[in-house]
Short mmCIF file of C-alpha atoms and ligand atoms in Angstrom, two decimals:
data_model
loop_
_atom_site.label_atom_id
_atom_site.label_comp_id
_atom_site.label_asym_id
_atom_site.label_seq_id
_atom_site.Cartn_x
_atom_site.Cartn_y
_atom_site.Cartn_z
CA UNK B 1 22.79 128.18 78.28
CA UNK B 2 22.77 126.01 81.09
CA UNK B 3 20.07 123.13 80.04
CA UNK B 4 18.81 120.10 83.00
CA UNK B 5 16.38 117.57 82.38
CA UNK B 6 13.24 118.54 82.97
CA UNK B 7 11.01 115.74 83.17
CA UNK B 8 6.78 115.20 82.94
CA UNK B 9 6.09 111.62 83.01
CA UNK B 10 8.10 109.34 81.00
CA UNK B 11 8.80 112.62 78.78
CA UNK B 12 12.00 114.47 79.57
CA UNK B 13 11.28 117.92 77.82
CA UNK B 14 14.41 119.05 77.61
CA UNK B 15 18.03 117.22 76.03
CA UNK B 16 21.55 118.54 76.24
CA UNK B 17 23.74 118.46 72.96
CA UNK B 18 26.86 118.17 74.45
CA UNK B 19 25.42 114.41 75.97
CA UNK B 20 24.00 113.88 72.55
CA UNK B 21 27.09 114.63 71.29
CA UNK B 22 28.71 112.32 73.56
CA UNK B 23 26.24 109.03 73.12
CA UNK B 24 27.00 109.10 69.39
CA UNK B 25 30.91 109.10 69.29
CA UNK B 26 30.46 106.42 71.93
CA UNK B 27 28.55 104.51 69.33
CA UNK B 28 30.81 105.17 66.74
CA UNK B 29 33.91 104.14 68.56
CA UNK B 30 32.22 100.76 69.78
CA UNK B 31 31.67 100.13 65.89
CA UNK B 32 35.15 101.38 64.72
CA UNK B 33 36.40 98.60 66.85
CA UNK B 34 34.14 96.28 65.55
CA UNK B 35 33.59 96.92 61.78
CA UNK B 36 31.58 95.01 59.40
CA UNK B 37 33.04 92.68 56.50
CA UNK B 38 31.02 92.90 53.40
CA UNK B 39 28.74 95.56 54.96
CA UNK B 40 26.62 97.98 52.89
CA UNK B 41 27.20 100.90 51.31
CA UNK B 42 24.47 102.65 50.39
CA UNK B 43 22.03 103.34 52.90
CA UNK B 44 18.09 104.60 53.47
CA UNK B 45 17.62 104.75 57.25
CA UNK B 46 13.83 105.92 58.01
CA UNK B 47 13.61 106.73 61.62
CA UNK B 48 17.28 107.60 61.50
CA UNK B 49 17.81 109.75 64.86
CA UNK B 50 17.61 107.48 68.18
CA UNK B 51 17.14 104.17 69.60
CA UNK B 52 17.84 101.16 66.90
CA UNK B 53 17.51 103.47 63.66
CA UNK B 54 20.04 106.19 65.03
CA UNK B 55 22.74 102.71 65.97
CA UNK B 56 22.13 101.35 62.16
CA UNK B 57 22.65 104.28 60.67
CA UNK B 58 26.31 104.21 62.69
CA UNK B 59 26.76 100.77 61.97
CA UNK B 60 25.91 101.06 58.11
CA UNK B 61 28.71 104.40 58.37
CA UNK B 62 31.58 103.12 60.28
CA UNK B 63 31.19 99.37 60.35
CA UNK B 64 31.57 99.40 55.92
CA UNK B 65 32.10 103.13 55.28
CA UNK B 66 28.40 103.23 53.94
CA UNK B 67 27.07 106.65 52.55
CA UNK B 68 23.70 107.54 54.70
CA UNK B 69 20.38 108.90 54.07
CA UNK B 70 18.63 109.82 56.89
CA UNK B 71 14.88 110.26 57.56
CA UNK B 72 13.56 111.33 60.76
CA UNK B 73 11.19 113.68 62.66
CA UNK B 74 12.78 115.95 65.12
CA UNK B 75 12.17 119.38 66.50
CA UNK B 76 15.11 121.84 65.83
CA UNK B 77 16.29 123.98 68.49
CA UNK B 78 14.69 127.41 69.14
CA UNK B 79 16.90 130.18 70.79
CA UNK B 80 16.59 129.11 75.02
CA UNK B 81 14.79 126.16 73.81
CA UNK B 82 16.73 123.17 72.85
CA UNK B 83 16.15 120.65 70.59
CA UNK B 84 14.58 116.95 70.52
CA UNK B 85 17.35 114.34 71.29
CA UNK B 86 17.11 113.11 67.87
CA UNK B 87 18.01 116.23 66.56
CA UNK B 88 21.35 116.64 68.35
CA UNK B 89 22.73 113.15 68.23
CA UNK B 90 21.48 113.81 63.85
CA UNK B 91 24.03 117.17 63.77
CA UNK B 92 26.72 115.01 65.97
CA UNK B 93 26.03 111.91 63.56
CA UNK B 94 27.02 114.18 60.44
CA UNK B 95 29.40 116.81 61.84
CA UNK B 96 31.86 113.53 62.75
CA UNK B 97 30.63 111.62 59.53
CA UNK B 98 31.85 114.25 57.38
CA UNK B 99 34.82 114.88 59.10
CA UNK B 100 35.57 111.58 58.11
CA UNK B 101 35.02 111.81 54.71
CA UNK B 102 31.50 109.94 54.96
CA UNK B 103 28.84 111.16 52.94
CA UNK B 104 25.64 112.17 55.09
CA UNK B 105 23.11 113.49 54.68
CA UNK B 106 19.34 114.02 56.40
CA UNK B 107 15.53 115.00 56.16
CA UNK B 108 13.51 116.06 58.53
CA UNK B 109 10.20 115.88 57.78
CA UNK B 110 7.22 113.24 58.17
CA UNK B 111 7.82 110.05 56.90
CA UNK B 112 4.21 109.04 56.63
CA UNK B 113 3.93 111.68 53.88
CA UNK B 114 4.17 111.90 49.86
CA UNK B 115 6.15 115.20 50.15
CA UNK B 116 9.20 113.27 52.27
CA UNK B 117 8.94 109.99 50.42
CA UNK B 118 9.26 111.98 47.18
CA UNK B 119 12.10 114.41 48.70
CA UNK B 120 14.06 111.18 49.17
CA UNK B 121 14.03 109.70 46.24
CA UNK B 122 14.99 112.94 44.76
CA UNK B 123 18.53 112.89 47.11
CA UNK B 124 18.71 109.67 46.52
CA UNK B 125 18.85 109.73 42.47
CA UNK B 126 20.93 113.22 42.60
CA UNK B 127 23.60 111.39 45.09
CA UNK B 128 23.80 108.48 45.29
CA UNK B 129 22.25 106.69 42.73
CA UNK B 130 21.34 103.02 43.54
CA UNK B 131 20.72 102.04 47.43
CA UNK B 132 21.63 98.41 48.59
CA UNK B 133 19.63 98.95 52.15
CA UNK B 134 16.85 100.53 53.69
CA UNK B 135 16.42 99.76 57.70
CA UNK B 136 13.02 100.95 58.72
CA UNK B 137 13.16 102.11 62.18
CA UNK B 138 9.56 104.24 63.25
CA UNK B 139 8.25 104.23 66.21
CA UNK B 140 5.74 106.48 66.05
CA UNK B 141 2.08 107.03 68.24
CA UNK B 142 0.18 109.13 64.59
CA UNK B 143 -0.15 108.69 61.02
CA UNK B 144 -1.91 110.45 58.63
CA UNK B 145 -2.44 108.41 55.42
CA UNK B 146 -1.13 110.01 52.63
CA UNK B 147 -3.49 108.81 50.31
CA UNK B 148 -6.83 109.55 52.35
CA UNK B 149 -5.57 112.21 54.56
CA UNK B 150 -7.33 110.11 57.26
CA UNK B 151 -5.36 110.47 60.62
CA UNK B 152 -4.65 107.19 62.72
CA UNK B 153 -4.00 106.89 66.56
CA UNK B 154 -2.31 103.81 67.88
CA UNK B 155 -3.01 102.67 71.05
CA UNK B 156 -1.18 99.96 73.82
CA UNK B 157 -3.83 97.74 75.11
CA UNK B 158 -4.96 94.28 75.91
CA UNK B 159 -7.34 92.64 73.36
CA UNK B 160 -10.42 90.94 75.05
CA UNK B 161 -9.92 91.10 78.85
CA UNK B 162 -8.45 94.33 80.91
CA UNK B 163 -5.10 93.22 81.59
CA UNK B 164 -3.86 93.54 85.33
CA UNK B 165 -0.17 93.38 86.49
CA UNK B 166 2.75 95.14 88.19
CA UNK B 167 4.58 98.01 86.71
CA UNK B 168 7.29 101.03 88.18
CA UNK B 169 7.28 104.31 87.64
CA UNK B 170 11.12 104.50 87.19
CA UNK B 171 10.85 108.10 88.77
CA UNK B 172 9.82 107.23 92.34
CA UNK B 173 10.52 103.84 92.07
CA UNK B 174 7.14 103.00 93.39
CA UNK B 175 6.13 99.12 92.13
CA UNK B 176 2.04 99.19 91.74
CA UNK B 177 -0.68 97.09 90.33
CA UNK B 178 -2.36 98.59 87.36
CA UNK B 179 -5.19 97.41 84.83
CA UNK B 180 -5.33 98.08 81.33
CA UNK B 181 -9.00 98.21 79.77
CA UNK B 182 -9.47 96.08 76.45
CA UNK B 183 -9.00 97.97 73.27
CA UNK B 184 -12.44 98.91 71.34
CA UNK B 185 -14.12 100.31 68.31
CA UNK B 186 -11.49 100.38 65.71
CA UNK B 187 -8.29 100.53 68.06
CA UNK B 188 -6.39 97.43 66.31
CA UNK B 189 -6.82 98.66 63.12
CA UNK B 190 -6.06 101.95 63.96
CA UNK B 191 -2.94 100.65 65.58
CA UNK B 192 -2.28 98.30 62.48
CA UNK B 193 -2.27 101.88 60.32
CA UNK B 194 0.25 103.08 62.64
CA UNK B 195 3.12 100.77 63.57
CA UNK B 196 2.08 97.91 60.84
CA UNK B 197 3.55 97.67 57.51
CA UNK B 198 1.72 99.48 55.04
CA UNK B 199 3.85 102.37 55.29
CA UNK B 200 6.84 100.48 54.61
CA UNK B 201 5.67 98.53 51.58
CA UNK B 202 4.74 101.89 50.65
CA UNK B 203 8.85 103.11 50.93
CA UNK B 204 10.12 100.37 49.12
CA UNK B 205 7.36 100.08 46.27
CA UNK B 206 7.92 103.78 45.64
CA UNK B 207 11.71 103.19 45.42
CA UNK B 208 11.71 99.93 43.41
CA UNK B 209 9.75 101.58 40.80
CA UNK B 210 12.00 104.38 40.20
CA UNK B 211 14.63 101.36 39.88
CA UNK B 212 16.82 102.94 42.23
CA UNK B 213 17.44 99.67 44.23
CA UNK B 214 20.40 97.39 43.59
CA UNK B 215 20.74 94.02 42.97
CA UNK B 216 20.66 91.97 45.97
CA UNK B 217 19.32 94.77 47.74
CA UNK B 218 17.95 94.36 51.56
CA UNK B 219 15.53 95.84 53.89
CA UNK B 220 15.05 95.15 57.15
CA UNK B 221 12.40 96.43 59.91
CA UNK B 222 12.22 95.90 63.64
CA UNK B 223 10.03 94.33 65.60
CA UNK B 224 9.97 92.50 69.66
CA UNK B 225 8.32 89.56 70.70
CA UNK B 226 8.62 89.67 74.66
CA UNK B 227 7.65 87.09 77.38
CA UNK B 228 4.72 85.63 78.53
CA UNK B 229 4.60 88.72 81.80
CA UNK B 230 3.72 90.88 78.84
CA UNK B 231 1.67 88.97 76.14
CA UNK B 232 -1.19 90.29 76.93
CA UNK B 233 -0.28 94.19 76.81
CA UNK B 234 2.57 93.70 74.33
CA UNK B 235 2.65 91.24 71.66
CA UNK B 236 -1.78 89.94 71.85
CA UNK B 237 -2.23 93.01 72.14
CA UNK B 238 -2.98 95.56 69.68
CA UNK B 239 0.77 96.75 69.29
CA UNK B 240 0.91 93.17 68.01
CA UNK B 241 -1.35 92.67 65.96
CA UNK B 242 0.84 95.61 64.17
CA UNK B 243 3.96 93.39 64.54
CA UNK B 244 1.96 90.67 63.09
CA UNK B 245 1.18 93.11 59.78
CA UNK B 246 4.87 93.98 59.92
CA UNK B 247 6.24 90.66 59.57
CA UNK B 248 4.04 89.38 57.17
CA UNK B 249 4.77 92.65 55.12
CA UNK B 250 8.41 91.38 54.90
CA UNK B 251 7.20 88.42 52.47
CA UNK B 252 5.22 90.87 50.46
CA UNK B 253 7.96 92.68 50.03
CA UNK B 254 10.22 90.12 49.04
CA UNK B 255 7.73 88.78 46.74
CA UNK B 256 8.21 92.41 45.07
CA UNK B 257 11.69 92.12 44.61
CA UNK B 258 12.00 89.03 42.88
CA UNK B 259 13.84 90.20 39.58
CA UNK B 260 16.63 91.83 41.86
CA UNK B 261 17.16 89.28 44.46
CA UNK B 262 15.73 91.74 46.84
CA UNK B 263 14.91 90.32 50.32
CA UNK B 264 12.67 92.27 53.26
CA UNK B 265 13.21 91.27 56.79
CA UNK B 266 12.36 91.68 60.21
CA UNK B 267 14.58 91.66 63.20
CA UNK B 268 13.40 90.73 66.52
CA UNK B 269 15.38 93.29 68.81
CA UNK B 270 15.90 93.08 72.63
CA UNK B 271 13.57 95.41 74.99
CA UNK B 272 15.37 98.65 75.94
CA UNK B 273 15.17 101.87 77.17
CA UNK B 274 13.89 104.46 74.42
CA UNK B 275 11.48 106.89 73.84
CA UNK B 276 9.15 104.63 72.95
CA UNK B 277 9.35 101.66 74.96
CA UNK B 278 9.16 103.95 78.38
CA UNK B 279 5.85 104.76 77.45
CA UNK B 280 4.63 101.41 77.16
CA UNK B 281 2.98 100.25 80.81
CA UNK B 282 4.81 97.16 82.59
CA UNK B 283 7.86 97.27 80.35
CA UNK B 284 9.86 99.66 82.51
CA UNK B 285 9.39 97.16 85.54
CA UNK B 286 10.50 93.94 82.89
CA UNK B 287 13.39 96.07 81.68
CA UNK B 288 14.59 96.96 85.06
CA UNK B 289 14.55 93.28 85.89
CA UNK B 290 15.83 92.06 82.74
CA UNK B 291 18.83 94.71 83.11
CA UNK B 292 20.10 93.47 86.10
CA UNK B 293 20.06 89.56 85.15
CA UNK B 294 21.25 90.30 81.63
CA UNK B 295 24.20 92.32 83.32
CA UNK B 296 25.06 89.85 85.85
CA UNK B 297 25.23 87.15 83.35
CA UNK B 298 27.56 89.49 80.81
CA UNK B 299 25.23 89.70 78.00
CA UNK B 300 23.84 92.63 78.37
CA UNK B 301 23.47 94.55 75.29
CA UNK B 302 22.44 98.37 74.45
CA UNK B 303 21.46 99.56 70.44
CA UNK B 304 24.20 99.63 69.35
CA UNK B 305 26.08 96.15 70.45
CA UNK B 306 22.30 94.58 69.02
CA UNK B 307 22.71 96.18 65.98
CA UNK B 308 26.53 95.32 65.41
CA UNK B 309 25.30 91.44 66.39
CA UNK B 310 22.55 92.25 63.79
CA UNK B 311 25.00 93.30 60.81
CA UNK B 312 27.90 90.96 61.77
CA UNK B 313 26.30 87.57 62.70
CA UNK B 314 23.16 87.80 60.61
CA UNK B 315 22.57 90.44 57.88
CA UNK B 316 26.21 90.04 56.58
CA UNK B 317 27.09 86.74 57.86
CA UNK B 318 26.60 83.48 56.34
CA UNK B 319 23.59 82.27 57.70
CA UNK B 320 20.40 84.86 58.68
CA UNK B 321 19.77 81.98 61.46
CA UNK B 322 15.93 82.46 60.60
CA UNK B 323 13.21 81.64 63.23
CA UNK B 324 10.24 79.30 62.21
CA UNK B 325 8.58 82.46 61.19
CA UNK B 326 11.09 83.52 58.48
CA UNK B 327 12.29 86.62 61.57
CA UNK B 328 16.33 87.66 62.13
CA UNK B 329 16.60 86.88 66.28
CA UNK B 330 18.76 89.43 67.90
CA UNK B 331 16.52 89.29 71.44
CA UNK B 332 18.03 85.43 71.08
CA UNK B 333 19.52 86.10 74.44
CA UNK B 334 16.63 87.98 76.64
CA UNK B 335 14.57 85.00 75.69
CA UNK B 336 16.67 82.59 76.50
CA UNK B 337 14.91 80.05 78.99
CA UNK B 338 17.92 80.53 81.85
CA UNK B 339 17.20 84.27 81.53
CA UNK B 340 13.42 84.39 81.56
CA UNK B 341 12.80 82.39 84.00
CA UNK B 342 15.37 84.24 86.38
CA UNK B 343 13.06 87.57 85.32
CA UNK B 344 10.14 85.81 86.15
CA UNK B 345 11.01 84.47 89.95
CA UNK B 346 12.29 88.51 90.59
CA UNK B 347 8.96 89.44 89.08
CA UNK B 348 7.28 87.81 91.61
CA UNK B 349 9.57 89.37 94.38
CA UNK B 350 9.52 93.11 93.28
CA UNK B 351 8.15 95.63 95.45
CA UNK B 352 9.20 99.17 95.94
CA UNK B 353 10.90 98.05 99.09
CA UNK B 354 12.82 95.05 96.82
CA UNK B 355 13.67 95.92 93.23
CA UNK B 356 16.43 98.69 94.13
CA UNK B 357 18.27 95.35 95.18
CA UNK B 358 16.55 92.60 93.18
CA UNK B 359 16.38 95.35 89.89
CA UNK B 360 18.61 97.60 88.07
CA UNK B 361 16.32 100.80 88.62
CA UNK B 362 19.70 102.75 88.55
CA UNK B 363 19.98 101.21 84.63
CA UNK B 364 17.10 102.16 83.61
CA UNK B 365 16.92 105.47 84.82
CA UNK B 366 20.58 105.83 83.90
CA UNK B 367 19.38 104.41 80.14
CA UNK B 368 16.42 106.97 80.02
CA UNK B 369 18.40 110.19 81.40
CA UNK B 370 21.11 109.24 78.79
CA UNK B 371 18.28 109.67 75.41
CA UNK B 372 17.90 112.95 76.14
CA UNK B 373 21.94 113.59 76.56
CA UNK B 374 22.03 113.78 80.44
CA UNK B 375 24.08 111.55 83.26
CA UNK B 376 26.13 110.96 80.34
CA UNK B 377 29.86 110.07 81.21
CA UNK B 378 32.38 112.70 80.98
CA UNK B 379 30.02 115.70 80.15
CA UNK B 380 30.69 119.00 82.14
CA UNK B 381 27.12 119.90 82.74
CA UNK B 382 27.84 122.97 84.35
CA UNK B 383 29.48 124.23 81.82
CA UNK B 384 27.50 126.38 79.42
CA UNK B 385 26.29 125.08 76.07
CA UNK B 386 25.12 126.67 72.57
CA UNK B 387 21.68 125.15 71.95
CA UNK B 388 21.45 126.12 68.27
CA UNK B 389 23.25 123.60 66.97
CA UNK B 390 22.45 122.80 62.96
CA UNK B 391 22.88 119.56 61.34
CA UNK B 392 25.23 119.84 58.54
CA UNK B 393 23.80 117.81 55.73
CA UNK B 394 19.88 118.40 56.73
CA UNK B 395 18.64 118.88 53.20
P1 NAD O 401 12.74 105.61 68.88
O1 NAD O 401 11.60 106.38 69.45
O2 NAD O 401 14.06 105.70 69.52
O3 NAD O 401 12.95 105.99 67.32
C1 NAD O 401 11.91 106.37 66.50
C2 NAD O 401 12.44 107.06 65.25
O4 NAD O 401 11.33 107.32 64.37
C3 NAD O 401 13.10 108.42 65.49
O5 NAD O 401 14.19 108.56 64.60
C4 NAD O 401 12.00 109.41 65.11
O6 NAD O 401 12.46 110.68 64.67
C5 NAD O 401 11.36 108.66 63.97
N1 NAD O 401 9.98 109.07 63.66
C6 NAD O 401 8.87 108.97 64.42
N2 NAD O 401 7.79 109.41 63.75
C7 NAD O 401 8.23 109.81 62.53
C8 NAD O 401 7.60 110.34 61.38
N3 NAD O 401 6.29 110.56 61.33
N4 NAD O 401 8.39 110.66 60.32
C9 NAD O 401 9.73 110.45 60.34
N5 NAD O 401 10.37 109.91 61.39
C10 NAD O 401 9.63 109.60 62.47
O7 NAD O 401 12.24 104.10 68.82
P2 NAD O 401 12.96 102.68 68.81
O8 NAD O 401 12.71 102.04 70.12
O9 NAD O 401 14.33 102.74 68.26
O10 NAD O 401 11.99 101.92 67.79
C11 NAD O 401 12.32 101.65 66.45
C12 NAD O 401 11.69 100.31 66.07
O11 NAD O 401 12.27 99.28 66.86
C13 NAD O 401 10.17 100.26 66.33
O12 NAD O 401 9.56 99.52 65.28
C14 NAD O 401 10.09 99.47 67.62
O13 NAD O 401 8.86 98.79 67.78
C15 NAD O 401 11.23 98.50 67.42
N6 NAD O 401 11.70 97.83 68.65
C16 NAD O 401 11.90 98.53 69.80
C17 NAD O 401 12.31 97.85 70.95
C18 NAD O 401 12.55 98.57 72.25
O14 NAD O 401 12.59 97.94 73.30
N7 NAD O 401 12.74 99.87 72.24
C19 NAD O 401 12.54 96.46 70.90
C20 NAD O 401 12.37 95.79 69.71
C21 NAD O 401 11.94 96.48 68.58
NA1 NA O 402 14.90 104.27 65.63
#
């Protein structure tokens, strides 16, 4: 079939496999040509099939020849219906990986859940024995608690005061005010379910006492900080306060790993363009902003170069150049002060008549088109494509 995007808000409902296809040999080569020394080798990735977990997972493979498990939750493709994004550049990921002679393999399934957790450790004993990482990588809006059954909703908003400010939708291009009501009822710790760390404790208690995690073993999970223009939506709000639980989990979970020399960590990442973060409000006007300074000064960076940075000048360098917090800093450029405060005299500028000069618009829309495997560079998309595409080691 023919497939084109077909879009409904900051949703595209369709993706194209061939683009898919396209974005993840593009990450592969970038790491091929920049591999990791001392690397892993033996890999968990849960949230394994875009964005940051999708570019560890290719770092971990062809940056030290690492053996992959990947977790994720994607739709497969129905005849005339394709797939979720995640689901294409997964098959790509593993057609390529075992091609060259990587082992891959995948489940698709909720992570959230007993059933998966269990399934995992299962592949993991049969294959592969001991693990040496696990990057946690969800970014997810549900969970249902696997204990209680309870099912959680997490929620963007302002704590305290509605939150008023400029944002774009990235479709028309039309910059307008909007206010955010403050959250209420149980919101924050409904969000703190969500997108805080329990889950993740969860992962790595389950595997630690089933002793399949190797000395010196590492886990890291991702978080963002931001600027000031977003405080009050992003990081004091109640997506925060679930960072905050994140990064505090990382101690607890280093605390639990004592007799192995096991270490959790969190990684403060840039802002870009995924599925999640173009759902967030004001971030799509920051990005666009950010995009075209970043750019302009050279050090722009997309998943994949911040996760290379992340392996080769922190993870598996000598020093983790820890903040005051005990956090890796890969979004050590955005927030530098040359950078922000270039952002923040633009943000004062933008208008829908301005930021198509003063904004890279054309990035971002570029960046969002390119998740779901369209605009991609050198794809024929006239020519017709087979939407039922499997992934090879989906378990
Ligand atoms: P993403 O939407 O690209 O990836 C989410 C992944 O989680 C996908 O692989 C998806 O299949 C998986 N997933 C979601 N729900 C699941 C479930 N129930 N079971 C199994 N898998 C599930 O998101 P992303 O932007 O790469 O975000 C990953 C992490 O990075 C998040 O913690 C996010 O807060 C953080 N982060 C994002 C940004 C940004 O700007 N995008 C910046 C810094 C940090
Ligand atoms: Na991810």
């Amino acid at each position: 079939m023919i497939i084109e995007p077909r879009t409904r808000g900051f949703i595209c409902l369709t993706s194209h496999p061939v683009g898919c296809e396209q974005n993840v040999l593009n990450q592969i080569d970038y790491i091929k040509s920049n591999p990791v020394a001392n690397g892993p080798k033996k890999v968990l990735v849960i949230g394994a099939s875009t964005g940051f977990g999708l570019a560890s997972r290719i770092t971990s493979a062809y940056g030290s020849n690492a053996s992959t498990i990947g977790v994720f939750f994607e739709k497969p493709p129905t005849e005339g219906r394709p797939a979720s994004p995640g689901w294409y550049n997964s098959a790509a990921f593993e057609a390529q990986a075992h091609k060259d002679g990587l082992y891959a393999k995948s489940i698709n399934g909720d992570a959230f859940s007993n059933e998966i957790k269990a399934q995992t450790l299962k592949l993991i004993q049969d294959d592969l024995g001991k693990i040496d990482m696990v990057i946690y990588s969800l970014a997810s809006p549900v969970r249902t608690h696997p204990d209680t059954g309870e099912r959680f909703k997490s929620v963007l908003k302002p704590i305290g005061e509605t939150f008023t400010n400029n944002t774009v939708d990235f479709h028309t291009g039309v910059v307008k005010e909007i206010s955010i009501e403050p959250c209420s009822g149980d919101d924050i710790d409904n969000t703190i379910a969500v997108m805080g760390g329990e889950d993740w404790k969860m992962w790595i208690d389950l595997l630690k006492s089933a002793d399949v995690l190797s000395e010196d073993f590492k886990t890291v999970a991702y978080s963002y900080i931001g600027p000031s223009l977003t405080e009050a939506v992003y990081r004091k709000g109640t997506i925060g306060r679930a960072k905050d639980h994140l990064e505090a989990t990382a101690f607890e979970i280093t605390d639990s790993l004592k007799d192995i020399n096991g270490k959790g960590y969190v990684s403060v990442n840039k802002a870009l363009v995924t599925q999640a973060s173009s759902a967030i409000p004001v971030i799509p006007l920051y990005i666009s902003l950010l995009y075209k300074v970043m750019k302009e000064e050279g050090i722009h960076e997309g998943c994949i170069e911040q996760i290379e940075r992340l392996f080769n000048e922190r993870l598996y360098a000598e020093d983790l150049q820890l903040d005051e917090q005990g956090r890796i800093r890969v979004d050590d450029w955005e927030m530098r002060d040359d950078i922000q405060a270039k952002v923040l005299e633009l943000w004062k500028e933008a208008t829908t008549e301005t930021l198509p000069n003063i904004g890279d618009l054309d990035g971002y829309k570029t960046d969002f088109f390119n998740l779901f495997g369209f605009n991609v560079d050198g794809v024929d998309y006239d020519k017709d494509v087979n939407e039922m595409v499997a992934i090879p080691g989906l378990q």
